[in-house]
């Protein structure tokens, strides 16, 4: 008999609980609607209140904290974009360094060829004939290329070649040289 009376107690407890919970939920909903219509923003005020409660403050995310987290995510994204750009520019810089090294190697090779050419000319012709041949070579080159090569050539040879060139060719080559070298060769040509 004791078993038969237990279920009605549970049923009564459940009914009592429902009689309390349903009106409570309904009244909270009505209060929320009324406060919202009055412009009191019950959710933000509730968040602020809960944020002041020591145990609940870690569970509640305020609008400021959400905005801060969003800004932080944006900044992290910008940092990643900048790092990607830095990596790309570093690779581009490495490529340019390799290109510069190749051009320097070509200059060295051209200087070696000029030296070899001069050595071969020593065996075949007199100094004037060699200078005339070099002058004809430099006369056909672009001024910047000729200037770069002549800056790395013996000074006596440079003077002899510059004296043999036409004034237009000479001025183009001298203007393609750095100002200090062009001034030095101009002074030497004038003396």
XYZ file of C-alpha atoms in Angstrom:
191
model
C 0.000 0.000 0.000
C 2.816 2.330 0.633
C 3.869 1.953 -2.993
C 0.499 3.071 -4.268
C 0.600 6.361 -2.332
C 4.108 7.381 -3.591
C 3.124 8.196 -7.164
C 0.405 10.702 -6.181
C 3.001 12.624 -4.091
C 5.264 12.863 -7.116
C 2.338 13.917 -9.226
C 1.398 16.623 -6.755
C 4.980 17.871 -6.632
C 5.083 18.019 -10.410
C 1.745 19.827 -10.565
C 2.847 22.306 -7.915
C 6.115 22.901 -9.712
C 4.300 23.495 -13.014
C 1.831 25.807 -11.302
C 4.751 27.878 -10.051
C 7.067 27.724 -13.118
C 4.573 28.450 -15.885
C 3.239 31.675 -14.328
C 6.787 32.699 -13.399
C 8.063 32.268 -16.966
C 4.975 34.002 -18.338
C 5.361 36.949 -15.961
C 9.109 37.299 -16.774
C 8.263 37.357 -20.472
C 5.581 40.015 -19.986
C 7.916 42.125 -17.828
C 10.659 41.855 -20.495
C 8.261 42.980 -23.232
C 6.989 45.917 -21.194
C 10.499 47.043 -20.222
C 11.668 46.753 -23.832
C 8.748 48.875 -24.995
C 9.661 51.483 -22.404
C 13.248 51.563 -23.749
C 14.901 50.347 -20.567
C 16.962 47.605 -22.288
C 16.505 44.833 -19.725
C 19.109 42.518 -21.299
C 21.983 45.002 -21.148
C 21.078 46.002 -17.601
C 20.880 42.340 -16.631
C 24.303 41.748 -18.204
C 25.765 44.686 -16.318
C 24.263 43.463 -13.047
C 25.490 39.898 -13.611
C 28.929 41.210 -14.545
C 29.157 42.797 -11.096
C 28.400 39.501 -9.339
C 31.786 37.886 -8.550
C 30.937 34.317 -9.559
C 28.934 35.238 -12.645
C 31.271 37.888 -14.076
C 33.427 35.282 -15.838
C 30.343 33.719 -17.477
C 28.777 36.933 -18.806
C 30.226 38.646 -21.888
C 29.500 42.382 -22.010
C 29.140 44.385 -25.183
C 32.484 46.035 -24.496
C 34.193 42.683 -24.105
C 32.580 41.434 -27.313
C 33.698 44.587 -29.169
C 37.193 44.182 -27.745
C 37.331 40.543 -28.866
C 36.165 41.552 -32.339
C 38.817 44.299 -32.575
C 41.448 41.866 -31.365
C 40.445 39.384 -34.071
C 40.645 42.176 -36.676
C 44.110 43.156 -35.456
C 45.262 39.542 -35.560
C 44.001 39.313 -39.135
C 45.876 42.508 -40.052
C 49.037 41.175 -38.428
C 48.750 37.974 -40.461
C 48.236 40.010 -43.640
C 51.260 42.172 -42.850
C 53.364 39.100 -42.100
C 52.334 37.594 -45.439
C 53.318 40.853 -47.157
C 56.657 40.904 -45.320
C 57.335 37.325 -46.411
C 56.470 38.166 -50.022
C 58.706 41.248 -49.992
C 61.537 39.264 -48.409
C 61.336 36.715 -51.204
C 61.260 39.513 -53.768
C 64.294 41.097 -52.108
C 66.148 37.792 -52.253
C 65.357 37.594 -55.953
C 66.660 41.122 -56.502
C 69.829 40.326 -54.535
C 70.408 37.327 -56.787
C 69.825 39.509 -59.840
C 72.357 42.065 -58.564
C 74.872 39.303 -57.932
C 74.345 38.023 -61.495
C 74.869 41.522 -62.919
C 78.049 41.983 -60.875
C 79.281 38.628 -62.140
C 78.573 39.764 -65.710
C 80.516 42.982 -65.109
C 83.446 40.990 -63.756
C 83.255 38.672 -66.750
C 83.188 41.616 -69.158
C 86.185 43.167 -67.394
C 88.013 39.860 -67.681
C 87.146 39.699 -71.373
C 88.423 43.245 -71.849
C 91.655 42.373 -70.071
C 92.000 39.234 -72.174
C 91.205 41.212 -75.294
C 93.857 43.775 -74.389
C 96.390 41.043 -73.749
C 95.612 39.520 -77.141
C 95.947 42.916 -78.763
C 99.370 43.367 -77.189
C 100.543 40.400 -79.199
C 99.027 41.590 -82.479
C 99.129 45.342 -82.656
C 100.745 48.463 -81.380
C 99.274 50.532 -78.599
C 97.669 53.020 -80.973
C 95.988 50.293 -82.955
C 94.671 48.741 -79.720
C 93.348 52.074 -78.502
C 91.705 52.682 -81.869
C 90.068 49.243 -81.742
C 88.839 49.876 -78.194
C 87.561 53.287 -79.218
C 85.537 51.748 -82.017
C 84.171 49.162 -79.581
C 83.141 51.759 -77.030
C 81.704 54.024 -79.736
C 79.191 51.299 -80.625
C 78.170 50.622 -77.004
C 75.503 52.398 -74.978
C 76.983 55.179 -72.868
C 75.963 53.629 -69.521
C 77.510 50.269 -70.404
C 80.694 51.886 -71.655
C 80.912 54.046 -68.501
C 80.462 51.021 -66.199
C 83.234 49.124 -67.969
C 85.615 52.091 -68.248
C 85.318 52.819 -64.510
C 86.891 49.409 -63.878
C 89.632 49.776 -66.503
C 93.183 51.140 -66.240
C 93.238 54.948 -66.136
C 95.723 55.329 -69.025
C 93.567 53.213 -71.303
C 90.419 55.140 -70.310
C 92.105 58.468 -71.109
C 93.361 57.227 -74.444
C 89.909 55.899 -75.411
C 88.126 59.069 -74.295
C 90.534 61.213 -76.322
C 89.798 59.205 -79.461
C 86.000 59.336 -79.104
C 83.915 62.082 -80.674
C 82.858 64.887 -78.316
C 79.234 63.640 -78.304
C 80.245 60.092 -77.418
C 82.714 61.312 -74.804
C 80.122 63.555 -73.138
C 77.548 60.754 -73.108
C 79.984 58.347 -71.428
C 81.233 60.938 -68.916
C 77.654 61.880 -67.987
C 76.868 58.208 -67.365
C 79.752 57.957 -64.859
C 79.490 58.980 -61.215
C 80.259 62.682 -60.840
C 83.531 62.089 -58.985
C 84.960 59.801 -61.691
C 83.704 62.022 -64.508
C 85.346 65.068 -62.894
C 88.667 63.259 -62.439
C 88.752 62.075 -66.070
C 87.749 65.548 -67.305
C 90.661 67.095 -65.381
C 93.054 64.489 -66.766
C 91.785 65.071 -70.307
C 92.221 68.822 -69.945
C 95.892 68.492 -68.861
